[in-house]
């Protein structure tokens, strides 16, 4: 079935994680210490949602800059604002102050003030932002509170505003904390409280807290923007100052105003020549903020402006399209956003990188990634490995977010708060991978979880008629079309122009088309946007309309006339694309998921399923038609979604007569899947020469022909460390080298917690790496 991690391997993981932590600690210690007071810039910031590059708000949609301060809009538990540039990394003196104003109190006053010592098990500033535990220090009703201690704050329940100051003083292996409450106007001291803690308890992030009770912050919200507010209070914070030797200051950890960028470079094979498109993403800005981004390119040693682009007021994306790009030379770029302040001053923010030269005359190297559940955030082993490998192209095949990202649930409607809810979650994607995307062309497909659905059965943009907050079994989109279009724009605005940009139902945008780069043509598909929903068929009961749990069920009955996979428009595109060989020698199809049902167990080791309609193996007839359209292209199909890496050759008329599929590992696998046909005694023939279990020619659960050459089954993830757990669950990434001269695809499937550059054979899942000849994608097989 599966193998447990050996003790030797487990020690390797622990060592790797420890070394990464030590390296980061040494880097931080090299930064400036916080000896000078630093204050927030909110007094000069225009009213808006986004608080500024120095901060992370939990959740973003519940906070606003308002009248020179930041205000929490929601009286629910666990709301906080983290400093991104200041962390306490050593036992030393520090002082923080903030003016706190109570705006309203509901059934109970949850209090407000500071939280320090906020850290995850890896104590990394991004991961720390989502931790709800630490040492609380603040004002709650008529009490001052500091850790477990409370003291009376005279007339505290009637006070509207208090200036809070928290001081830390090292005392051997201890730190003495002192909290002072003062009248905000006069500065007169109102109360003080002290508490001694172990020095390591103060290490980590520092934050402002609105309602100290953490409560349940993961429940889904379906309301009208503010969500449930059953108790607690709402506060406003201003003039937050931080100083002291305990702080390590890392200004490079700012996140924004330009959060990150994504670009593509493609031979249009028209008068436009090579077209470079680049998007800059910012946080949600206000009406009085600057709404333009400027693009500069360095040419002959000097920066040249290519003009400005307006930020989309929903997606907060500014996109540039530059035709007749000189693809033969690498070109440094900078995106400039000039932040306007209330006093009419400006602060320029620059995001820099390099547009790579078209990789002519050598193999093209592509990283392929999918599915990033945030228990593994910020996925540093994967992000760092991809950065070190320096690919020519990066491909994300979907599920850049899951509904649980960052906690606080989801907002279904109306569109405006739902969009903010989505953006906040999507920003974790850029936060983790922006260094990867800075210099490499990036293709980024949205999938089901990106639009808050367990599955997409898009049915051409139909509006879903019945709400379903889980794994949807209804056709259409549950989210407002305006929100779906934001998801598309944030992911694909920088993609090459769509083949046919005509929207589908509800005016939902489309993005299918091709990119020609490095002598390779990539067909970009949306394999769920037109797909039929399972409500059109009867899977025999068993709880979910998209699951077939009965091994004896005849899945041939599910192949009904009129069912859709890619839809007529994408099929017409594929047919034309397969015959068009201008400007390239190799082809690849990029889509969300594999066109076969190569998982026998779902959710848990005992969760047997004969067939899963969410896989690309259903509906069978349009699946076969899609493969027949792909076959003349001799294209490798690269996809993700399954949380289970596989290398499979499709069969239609007979085994192994069609294209190969590489399903990449999840970046951070959540819902687990396994392919364990040997255990089930599923018949197979022609096991590959390597003799690995669970491989060979199979008739999978829908009756499709599939030659499984390699599979990366996980173990049950139980490790307390997020990176060890992701490794156990079969996480990692894919890497494909396209050799246009030899006409080969060299395919690698890397595990999560490894060094991809050290050449260790155990870095990859069993059966990889593999070289496939171009003609093998139409059944002229060499690999055995």
XYZ file of C-alpha atoms in Angstrom:
784
model
C 0.000 0.000 0.000
C 2.267 2.810 1.242
C 5.524 3.009 3.134
C 6.163 4.888 6.338
C 8.992 7.392 6.600
C 12.154 5.729 7.799
C 13.909 7.113 10.872
C 16.857 8.110 8.694
C 14.574 10.002 6.333
C 12.753 11.624 9.235
C 16.056 12.849 10.654
C 16.900 14.268 7.229
C 13.661 16.265 7.259
C 14.248 17.584 10.762
C 17.832 18.571 9.880
C 16.718 20.323 6.701
C 14.081 22.278 8.587
C 16.512 23.212 11.349
C 19.163 24.422 8.906
C 16.590 26.536 7.065
C 15.540 28.105 10.361
C 19.145 28.808 11.383
C 19.914 30.379 8.023
C 16.920 32.666 8.349
C 17.821 33.604 11.930
C 21.391 34.519 10.883
C 19.986 36.626 8.063
C 17.669 38.475 10.401
C 20.374 39.086 12.962
C 22.323 40.868 10.229
C 19.499 43.404 9.882
C 19.349 46.640 11.826
C 18.110 46.482 15.389
C 15.152 48.632 16.314
C 16.826 51.337 18.373
C 14.836 54.229 16.902
C 11.061 54.609 17.232
C 9.081 53.827 14.093
C 5.482 54.934 13.710
C 2.746 53.899 11.322
C 1.921 56.222 8.405
C -1.858 56.045 8.828
C -2.193 59.735 9.721
C -1.126 60.560 6.152
C -2.902 57.632 4.439
C -6.090 58.096 2.464
C -9.117 56.087 3.573
C -8.972 52.592 2.051
C -9.091 48.835 2.714
C -5.372 48.075 2.401
C -3.452 49.163 5.513
C -0.001 49.500 3.954
C 3.027 47.426 3.018
C 4.268 47.226 6.604
C 1.186 45.375 7.830
C -0.899 42.243 7.422
C -4.538 42.505 8.558
C -6.587 39.515 9.731
C -8.816 39.442 7.817
C -8.130 42.275 5.354
C -11.811 42.758 4.523
C -12.627 43.568 8.158
C -10.219 46.518 8.425
C -10.033 50.030 6.979
C -7.783 53.030 7.149
C -10.219 55.686 8.334
C -9.578 59.277 9.416
C -5.867 58.722 9.993
C -6.243 55.519 11.982
C -7.084 51.877 11.352
C -10.522 50.687 12.289
C -11.850 47.173 12.751
C -15.281 46.811 11.153
C -16.141 43.485 12.742
C -16.786 42.740 16.410
C -16.018 39.062 15.926
C -13.045 37.338 17.566
C -9.439 37.091 16.468
C -9.058 40.279 14.395
C -5.480 41.564 14.335
C -2.899 43.642 12.491
C 0.673 42.315 12.318
C 3.840 44.285 11.767
C 5.729 42.753 8.832
C 8.945 44.692 9.323
C 9.428 44.348 13.089
C 9.859 41.008 14.833
C 11.208 40.301 18.303
C 14.061 37.874 17.654
C 16.062 38.192 20.880
C 15.609 39.019 24.543
C 16.117 42.746 24.783
C 14.399 45.962 25.675
C 11.483 47.206 23.599
C 8.630 49.689 23.770
C 5.369 49.763 21.824
C 2.642 52.366 22.119
C -0.729 52.829 20.434
C -3.787 55.008 20.968
C -6.849 52.787 21.227
C -10.398 54.061 20.757
C -13.457 51.960 21.603
C -16.059 52.462 18.870
C -18.700 50.053 20.124
C -19.159 47.156 22.500
C -21.769 44.470 21.972
C -22.706 41.732 24.478
C -19.221 41.711 25.955
C -16.134 43.825 25.455
C -13.421 41.576 24.034
C -10.765 44.169 24.663
C -7.991 45.544 22.491
C -4.297 46.267 22.548
C -1.165 44.270 21.744
C -0.318 40.653 21.205
C 3.371 39.641 21.251
C 5.232 36.349 21.027
C 3.064 35.381 18.061
C 4.807 32.574 16.246
C 4.217 29.392 14.330
C 6.297 26.270 14.766
C 8.723 27.606 12.130
C 8.701 31.203 13.485
C 8.695 32.801 10.045
C 7.117 36.238 9.769
C 4.529 35.315 7.109
C 3.487 32.090 8.812
C 3.328 33.869 12.167
C 0.620 36.205 10.847
C -1.992 33.450 11.037
C -1.315 32.357 14.621
C -3.954 33.303 17.189
C -1.841 32.677 20.290
C 0.606 34.896 22.140
C 0.845 37.205 25.145
C -2.073 39.633 25.273
C -1.569 43.114 26.656
C -4.342 45.688 26.643
C -7.567 47.214 27.819
C -10.723 45.199 28.365
C -13.696 46.912 29.964
C -12.579 48.304 33.301
C -9.457 46.157 33.434
C -5.893 46.225 32.204
C -4.780 42.746 31.142
C -1.246 41.444 30.653
C -0.936 37.733 30.047
C -2.803 36.022 32.899
C -2.829 39.164 35.083
C -5.574 41.767 35.425
C -5.735 45.070 37.286
C -8.405 47.723 37.683
C -8.475 50.563 35.183
C -10.513 53.243 36.929
C -13.601 54.165 34.905
C -12.233 51.910 32.159
C -15.653 50.787 31.004
C -16.654 54.409 30.424
C -13.454 55.492 28.741
C -13.520 55.959 25.000
C -9.801 56.295 24.350
C -6.596 55.122 26.036
C -2.922 55.357 25.122
C -1.394 51.938 25.765
C 2.351 51.402 26.193
C 3.975 47.985 26.537
C 7.591 47.786 27.651
C 9.917 44.820 27.832
C 13.079 44.714 29.950
C 15.450 41.715 29.869
C 16.324 40.201 33.215
C 18.601 37.189 32.742
C 16.595 34.406 31.129
C 13.411 36.341 31.814
C 11.717 39.384 30.387
C 9.751 41.775 32.583
C 6.741 43.186 30.744
C 5.081 46.404 31.884
C 1.792 47.701 30.485
C 0.837 51.339 31.082
C -2.511 52.925 30.319
C -2.532 56.703 29.979
C -5.059 59.377 29.170
C -4.759 59.864 25.403
C -5.132 63.655 25.647
C -3.107 64.595 28.731
C -0.707 61.670 28.944
C -1.571 61.207 32.620
C -1.015 57.636 33.775
C -4.243 55.774 34.588
C -2.991 52.306 35.559
C 0.019 50.009 35.250
C 0.570 46.248 35.348
C 3.722 44.072 35.233
C 4.334 40.431 34.423
C 7.496 38.326 34.140
C 7.805 35.703 31.365
C 10.482 33.397 30.007
C 12.562 35.230 27.407
C 11.582 32.905 24.582
C 7.887 33.672 25.118
C 8.237 37.138 23.604
C 9.880 35.930 20.381
C 7.975 36.224 17.116
C 5.572 38.697 15.562
C 3.957 41.631 17.304
C 0.424 42.694 16.484
C -2.512 44.844 17.388
C -5.487 42.829 18.571
C -9.181 43.700 18.359
C -10.976 41.293 20.744
C -8.467 39.087 22.517
C -10.601 35.939 22.504
C -9.423 33.899 19.517
C -12.730 32.074 19.130
C -13.632 30.127 16.025
C -12.227 32.089 13.101
C -12.493 29.346 10.498
C -16.257 29.120 10.046
C -17.671 30.064 6.668
C -19.502 33.335 6.310
C -22.344 33.733 3.860
C -23.493 37.152 4.943
C -23.492 40.660 3.576
C -19.937 41.686 4.208
C -19.326 42.104 7.924
C -20.115 38.534 8.890
C -21.453 37.406 12.229
C -20.699 39.711 15.140
C -22.277 38.089 18.200
C -20.195 39.800 20.848
C -17.044 41.719 21.570
C -16.233 45.233 20.511
C -14.820 47.308 17.687
C -11.772 49.480 18.127
C -9.729 52.074 16.292
C -5.918 52.249 16.526
C -3.592 55.125 15.718
C 0.024 56.204 16.113
C 1.464 52.713 16.663
C 5.135 53.161 17.559
C 7.797 50.465 17.954
C 11.369 50.770 19.190
C 14.049 48.876 21.065
C 16.971 46.490 20.687
C 14.738 43.408 20.886
C 13.344 44.210 17.462
C 14.904 42.998 14.265
C 13.911 45.386 11.481
C 13.595 43.913 7.999
C 12.280 46.544 5.576
C 12.558 44.055 2.684
C 9.649 42.171 4.294
C 7.207 44.916 3.306
C 4.407 43.553 1.137
C 3.290 46.315 -1.177
C 2.058 48.696 -2.452
C 3.094 46.600 -5.471
C 2.586 43.120 -4.067
C 4.092 41.236 -7.004
C 4.019 40.964 -10.781
C 3.411 38.267 -13.388
C 4.346 38.384 -17.059
C 4.230 36.342 -20.254
C 6.164 36.485 -23.528
C 4.692 34.923 -26.669
C 5.237 34.878 -30.413
C 1.891 36.143 -31.703
C 2.825 35.147 -35.286
C 1.154 38.389 -36.410
C 2.370 41.905 -37.174
C 2.669 42.338 -33.365
C 5.614 39.908 -33.303
C 6.532 38.810 -29.795
C 4.111 40.287 -27.277
C 5.110 40.880 -23.672
C 2.272 41.276 -21.161
C 2.869 42.107 -17.522
C 0.514 42.687 -14.592
C 1.209 44.516 -11.356
C -0.977 43.704 -8.358
C -1.584 46.106 -5.484
C -3.727 45.949 -2.383
C -7.248 47.468 -2.524
C -6.809 51.243 -2.593
C -9.082 54.191 -1.864
C -10.840 56.782 -3.973
C -8.189 59.428 -3.236
C -5.241 57.122 -3.891
C -3.253 57.027 -7.107
C -4.751 54.350 -9.392
C -1.952 54.092 -11.946
C 1.199 52.007 -12.277
C 4.082 52.941 -14.593
C 6.286 50.462 -16.457
C 9.957 51.175 -17.158
C 12.378 49.089 -19.215
C 16.147 49.440 -19.051
C 17.601 49.895 -22.527
C 21.183 50.873 -23.384
C 21.878 51.476 -19.710
C 18.996 53.913 -19.167
C 15.446 53.516 -17.909
C 12.706 54.243 -20.443
C 9.056 54.647 -19.502
C 6.580 52.596 -21.508
C 3.664 54.509 -20.034
C 1.076 53.867 -17.356
C -1.792 51.444 -16.869
C -4.845 51.914 -14.652
C -5.589 49.557 -11.805
C -8.812 47.611 -12.175
C -10.955 48.845 -9.240
C -12.194 45.330 -8.436
C -9.129 43.159 -9.042
C -6.488 45.834 -8.317
C -4.440 44.678 -11.273
C -2.748 46.960 -13.820
C -1.801 45.211 -17.080
C 0.554 46.292 -19.842
C 0.623 44.806 -23.348
C 3.806 45.565 -25.322
C 3.870 44.339 -28.951
C 6.996 43.846 -31.090
C 9.082 43.021 -28.051
C 12.793 42.346 -28.673
C 12.734 38.739 -27.485
C 16.438 38.140 -28.139
C 17.663 40.181 -25.177
C 16.907 40.028 -21.482
C 15.477 43.355 -20.302
C 15.408 44.663 -16.727
C 12.053 46.185 -15.796
C 10.627 48.184 -12.958
C 7.013 48.795 -12.085
C 6.485 52.050 -10.218
C 3.535 52.974 -8.034
C 3.547 56.465 -6.528
C 1.612 56.452 -3.288
C -0.108 59.780 -2.664
C -0.508 61.033 0.885
C -2.894 63.445 2.548
C -0.276 66.214 2.624
C 0.087 65.882 -1.189
C 3.501 64.260 -0.901
C 4.311 61.050 -2.794
C 6.263 57.935 -1.938
C 7.429 55.914 -4.956
C 7.346 52.131 -4.673
C 9.341 50.090 -7.174
C 9.060 46.423 -8.056
C 11.948 45.254 -10.222
C 12.807 42.174 -12.225
C 14.000 40.935 -15.601
C 12.051 39.917 -18.678
C 14.011 36.879 -19.801
C 15.202 36.480 -23.359
C 13.321 33.929 -25.422
C 15.222 30.653 -24.778
C 16.233 29.988 -28.375
C 18.802 27.386 -29.360
C 18.639 25.505 -26.056
C 16.123 23.456 -24.095
C 13.273 25.275 -22.342
C 12.951 24.500 -18.617
C 9.547 24.791 -16.954
C 8.463 24.466 -13.317
C 4.942 23.081 -12.899
C 3.028 23.570 -9.656
C -0.498 23.093 -8.307
C -2.675 23.161 -5.181
C -1.370 25.148 -2.218
C -3.317 24.423 0.940
C -2.211 26.942 3.521
C -1.318 24.544 6.329
C 2.050 24.460 4.500
C 2.267 28.233 3.933
C 4.651 29.814 2.913
C 5.867 26.597 1.240
C 9.477 27.782 1.497
C 11.138 24.479 0.465
C 9.212 24.448 -2.840
C 9.508 28.181 -3.502
C 13.234 28.158 -2.762
C 13.906 25.079 -4.884
C 12.091 26.577 -7.859
C 13.932 29.863 -7.411
C 17.294 28.067 -7.357
C 16.438 26.055 -10.472
C 15.734 29.361 -12.287
C 13.155 28.042 -14.785
C 12.416 29.715 -18.117
C 8.690 29.391 -17.421
C 6.520 28.787 -14.350
C 3.097 27.132 -14.546
C 0.495 27.098 -11.760
C -2.375 24.814 -12.792
C -4.915 25.962 -10.195
C -6.055 26.079 -6.583
C -3.777 28.962 -5.726
C -6.112 29.223 -2.739
C -8.472 27.060 -0.715
C -11.517 28.354 1.106
C -9.753 27.906 4.452
C -6.860 30.178 3.475
C -5.960 32.525 6.311
C -8.985 31.516 8.391
C -12.169 33.567 8.852
C -14.146 31.565 6.319
C -15.570 32.812 3.049
C -18.031 35.497 2.020
C -20.391 34.287 -0.684
C -22.154 37.544 -1.484
C -22.598 40.334 -2.261
C -19.827 40.664 -4.800
C -17.803 43.488 -3.247
C -16.994 41.877 0.126
C -16.683 38.474 -1.572
C -13.995 39.961 -3.820
C -12.064 41.386 -0.875
C -12.341 38.034 0.883
C -10.912 36.312 -2.211
C -8.135 38.851 -2.737
C -6.913 38.484 0.826
C -6.597 34.736 0.344
C -5.028 35.089 -3.125
C -2.391 37.435 -1.748
C -0.887 34.493 0.132
C -0.077 32.948 -3.273
C 1.917 35.984 -4.350
C 3.476 36.367 -0.923
C 4.878 32.852 -1.154
C 5.956 32.790 -4.820
C 6.632 36.390 -5.841
C 10.395 35.848 -5.981
C 9.784 32.915 -8.351
C 7.465 35.001 -10.555
C 9.582 38.161 -10.498
C 11.919 37.062 -13.314
C 10.188 34.125 -15.015
C 7.205 34.143 -17.375
C 4.255 32.740 -15.453
C 1.057 31.025 -16.537
C -1.512 30.777 -13.754
C -4.838 28.979 -14.252
C -7.775 29.392 -11.862
C -9.583 26.261 -10.721
C -12.475 25.289 -8.471
C -11.279 26.383 -5.032
C -10.121 29.701 -6.483
C -13.821 30.534 -7.002
C -14.840 29.052 -3.623
C -16.197 25.774 -5.012
C -15.146 22.255 -4.149
C -15.624 21.414 -7.823
C -16.446 23.434 -10.928
C -18.991 22.123 -13.371
C -19.031 25.440 -15.191
C -21.636 24.617 -17.848
C -20.605 27.626 -19.906
C -20.943 30.186 -17.121
C -24.391 29.219 -15.853
C -25.463 30.636 -12.500
C -25.829 27.879 -9.929
C -29.442 27.546 -8.891
C -28.855 26.105 -5.413
C -26.227 27.187 -2.925
C -23.631 24.679 -1.780
C -20.708 25.672 0.408
C -18.877 22.359 0.122
C -17.792 20.172 -2.781
C -20.411 21.364 -5.214
C -22.408 18.839 -7.202
C -24.432 21.489 -9.004
C -23.654 22.915 -12.413
C -22.600 26.536 -12.834
C -20.970 29.098 -10.569
C -22.188 29.830 -7.069
C -20.220 33.073 -6.700
C -21.341 36.361 -8.287
C -20.012 36.702 -11.843
C -18.230 39.905 -10.823
C -16.193 37.934 -8.275
C -15.459 35.124 -10.768
C -14.137 37.708 -13.237
C -11.830 39.089 -10.546
C -10.482 35.578 -9.971
C -9.815 35.285 -13.702
C -8.237 38.726 -13.972
C -5.880 38.292 -11.022
C -4.682 34.969 -12.416
C -4.606 35.469 -16.197
C -4.660 39.188 -17.092
C -0.996 38.904 -18.107
C -1.540 35.774 -20.245
C -1.242 35.957 -24.032
C -4.434 37.191 -25.677
C -7.294 34.679 -25.578
C -8.044 32.722 -28.766
C -11.638 33.965 -28.735
C -12.329 36.444 -25.909
C -16.124 36.320 -26.164
C -17.483 35.875 -22.617
C -19.731 32.995 -21.604
C -23.007 33.233 -19.690
C -23.280 35.964 -17.041
C -20.562 37.801 -18.994
C -17.910 35.610 -17.339
C -14.548 35.979 -19.051
C -12.605 33.227 -20.837
C -8.853 32.735 -21.184
C -8.161 29.707 -23.390
C -5.542 30.213 -26.086
C -1.886 29.536 -26.766
C 1.586 30.796 -25.920
C 4.579 30.229 -28.218
C 7.849 30.588 -26.346
C 11.237 28.896 -26.509
C 10.268 26.861 -29.555
C 7.295 25.323 -27.713
C 3.577 26.048 -28.185
C 1.474 25.778 -25.050
C -2.293 25.322 -25.384
C -3.955 26.865 -22.330
C -7.317 25.241 -21.512
C -10.084 25.734 -18.972
C -11.117 22.107 -18.572
C -13.962 22.880 -16.118
C -15.500 26.075 -17.518
C -17.868 24.242 -19.878
C -17.935 20.854 -18.134
C -21.321 19.239 -17.392
C -22.383 18.747 -13.792
C -23.051 15.336 -12.192
C -26.721 16.164 -11.663
C -27.190 15.078 -15.305
C -26.429 11.465 -14.354
C -27.192 8.987 -11.560
C -24.092 7.642 -9.809
C -26.040 5.184 -7.722
C -26.281 7.077 -4.451
C -23.640 6.942 -1.772
C -23.756 10.532 -0.527
C -22.099 12.571 -3.280
C -23.387 12.921 -6.808
C -19.839 13.143 -8.175
C -18.543 9.975 -6.451
C -19.064 6.339 -7.425
C -18.270 4.273 -4.300
C -19.756 0.978 -5.533
C -17.142 -1.248 -7.208
C -19.926 -3.043 -9.113
C -21.566 0.080 -10.522
C -21.612 0.211 -14.335
C -19.960 3.551 -15.089
C -20.704 3.133 -18.809
C -24.203 4.370 -17.922
C -22.660 7.760 -17.010
C -21.514 8.386 -20.583
C -24.722 10.027 -21.754
C -25.148 11.854 -25.077
C -24.776 15.625 -24.920
C -22.429 15.767 -21.938
C -19.536 18.240 -22.200
C -15.895 18.316 -21.116
C -14.064 21.073 -23.013
C -16.983 22.426 -25.020
C -17.271 23.251 -28.694
C -15.252 26.465 -28.572
C -12.212 24.904 -26.918
C -12.434 21.831 -29.130
C -12.380 24.078 -32.217
C -9.327 25.851 -30.787
C -7.545 22.542 -30.060
C -8.202 21.276 -33.574
C -6.705 24.393 -35.133
C -3.813 24.577 -32.665
C -2.806 20.947 -33.260
C -2.263 21.681 -36.964
C -0.449 25.018 -36.551
C 3.327 24.512 -36.288
C 4.446 28.070 -36.913
C 7.365 29.193 -34.748
C 7.834 26.009 -32.709
C 8.812 22.334 -32.749
C 7.183 20.920 -29.601
C 3.726 21.271 -28.075
C 2.194 20.956 -24.614
C -1.355 21.219 -23.303
C -1.786 23.009 -19.980
C -5.005 22.464 -18.038
C -6.317 21.931 -14.550
C -6.555 18.140 -14.299
C -5.686 14.767 -15.816
C -8.013 13.210 -18.419
C -8.174 9.896 -16.554
C -9.464 8.545 -13.249
C -6.142 7.597 -11.660
C -7.089 7.542 -7.988
C -8.623 4.574 -6.200
C -8.834 6.056 -2.698
C -9.919 9.532 -1.621
C -9.824 11.415 1.651
C -8.300 8.606 3.699
C -6.480 5.304 3.214
C -9.788 3.403 3.358
C -11.790 5.841 1.223
C -12.258 3.643 -1.839
C -13.911 5.186 -4.903
C -14.440 3.428 -8.170
C -14.734 6.725 -10.017
C -14.655 10.466 -9.391
C -16.595 12.610 -11.875
C -14.412 15.607 -10.997
C -11.503 13.929 -12.783
C -11.027 14.534 -16.497
C -11.912 10.886 -17.126
C -15.608 11.856 -17.232
C -17.598 12.355 -19.391
C -15.958 9.545 -21.357
C -16.975 10.392 -24.941
C -15.869 14.058 -24.829
C -12.755 12.919 -22.945
C -11.873 10.643 -25.842
C -12.693 13.380 -28.334
C -10.380 15.826 -26.539
C -7.538 13.308 -26.642
C -8.133 12.606 -30.331
C -7.828 16.353 -30.955
C -4.595 16.456 -28.937
C -3.007 13.402 -30.557
C -1.921 15.065 -33.857
C -0.152 17.747 -31.804
C 1.997 15.063 -30.123
C 1.584 17.250 -27.032
C 2.502 16.424 -23.465
C -0.479 17.181 -21.195
C 0.666 18.961 -17.999
C -1.873 19.351 -15.199
C -2.475 19.138 -11.459
C -5.495 19.216 -9.094
C -5.323 15.610 -7.892
C -2.831 16.036 -4.994
C -1.277 12.849 -6.409
C 1.547 12.988 -8.901
C 1.187 10.556 -11.814
C 2.709 9.924 -15.231
C 0.078 8.335 -17.464
C -0.312 7.618 -21.171
C -3.850 7.926 -22.499
C -5.500 5.268 -24.642
C -8.603 5.679 -26.788
C -8.925 2.905 -29.384
C -6.219 0.871 -27.703
C -3.800 1.178 -24.834
C -0.996 3.696 -25.284
C -2.213 5.138 -28.588
C -2.284 8.765 -27.429
C -0.725 11.547 -25.377
C 1.128 11.375 -22.100
C -0.091 13.238 -19.011
C 2.089 14.559 -16.208
C 0.043 15.408 -13.128
C 2.338 17.333 -10.810
C 2.508 16.976 -7.023
C 0.580 19.495 -4.959
C 2.645 22.329 -3.504
C 0.937 21.560 -0.192
C -1.395 18.565 -0.484
C -4.578 18.680 1.540
C -7.320 16.154 0.673
C -5.251 13.007 -0.016
C -5.652 10.565 -2.900
C -3.984 7.247 -3.636
C -3.706 4.990 -6.672
C -3.542 1.443 -5.240
C -4.838 -0.947 -7.940
C -2.570 -3.834 -6.894
C -4.168 -3.953 -3.466
C -7.590 -4.071 -5.153
C -6.376 -6.754 -7.580
C -7.351 -4.612 -10.568
C -6.272 -6.399 -13.757
C -3.262 -4.944 -15.517
C -0.870 -5.812 -18.325
C 2.561 -4.655 -19.474
C 4.006 -3.403 -16.217
C 6.915 -1.049 -17.055
C 10.464 -2.390 -16.988
C 11.144 -0.656 -13.676
C 8.648 -3.086 -12.042
C 7.210 -0.558 -9.604
C 3.906 -1.548 -7.974
C 0.588 -0.062 -9.128
C 1.892 0.545 -12.660
C 1.031 -0.834 -16.067
C -1.935 -0.816 -18.461
C -5.267 -0.500 -16.653
C -8.922 0.014 -17.417
C -9.715 2.685 -14.847
C -13.026 3.250 -13.082
C -14.769 4.940 -16.010
C -13.606 2.286 -18.464
C -10.903 4.523 -19.957
C -7.572 3.067 -21.035
C -4.638 4.325 -18.993
C -0.997 3.231 -18.892
C 0.292 4.277 -15.478
C 4.067 4.555 -15.619
C 4.701 6.218 -12.240
C 2.739 7.349 -9.193
C 3.725 9.173 -5.997
C 1.398 7.782 -3.325
C 1.537 9.657 0.007
C 1.567 8.464 3.562
C -0.906 9.823 6.104
C 0.342 13.265 7.120
C 0.735 13.414 10.894
C 3.887 15.430 11.567
C 3.428 18.550 13.743
C 5.827 20.578 11.595
C 4.056 21.923 8.503
C 6.924 21.111 6.147
C 7.389 17.562 7.445
C 3.632 17.054 7.113
C 3.561 18.368 3.538
C 6.395 15.987 2.650
C 4.528 13.039 4.130
C 1.414 13.930 2.169
C 3.190 13.675 -1.174
C 3.685 17.391 -1.794
C 6.300 18.829 -4.114
C 6.540 20.206 -7.655
C 7.187 19.181 -11.222
C 9.871 20.211 -13.675
C 9.871 19.628 -17.432
C 12.728 20.229 -19.856
C 11.646 20.637 -23.477
C 14.469 19.816 -25.889
C 13.323 21.167 -29.234
C 16.292 19.690 -31.113
C 16.065 16.161 -29.718
C 12.279 16.540 -29.565
C 12.033 15.145 -26.056
C 10.372 15.961 -22.750
C 12.481 15.292 -19.644
C 10.036 15.044 -16.741
C 10.944 15.325 -13.063
C 8.676 15.061 -10.017
C 10.334 16.440 -6.892
C 9.346 15.816 -3.286
C 8.647 18.696 -0.902
C 11.454 18.785 1.639
C 14.573 18.246 -0.454
C 17.322 20.173 -2.201
C 16.518 19.849 -5.899
C 20.050 20.865 -6.854
C 22.056 18.192 -4.979
C 21.404 15.327 -7.431
C 20.139 12.909 -4.784
C 18.023 10.197 -6.439
C 15.619 10.105 -3.469
C 14.616 13.714 -4.171
C 12.083 12.470 -6.711
C 9.054 10.239 -6.460
C 9.561 6.612 -7.571
C 9.679 6.213 -11.342
C 10.960 9.698 -12.104
C 12.826 11.248 -13.913
C 11.507 10.088 -17.294
C 12.318 11.074 -20.882
C 9.478 10.909 -23.422
C 9.968 11.230 -27.167
C 7.657 13.612 -29.020
C 6.169 10.875 -31.219
C 5.256 8.821 -28.153
C 2.433 11.340 -27.659
C 0.703 9.774 -30.651
C 1.423 6.179 -29.685
C 4.819 5.595 -31.342
C 6.131 4.216 -28.077
C 9.725 3.805 -26.993
C 9.388 3.877 -23.216
C 8.598 0.505 -21.708
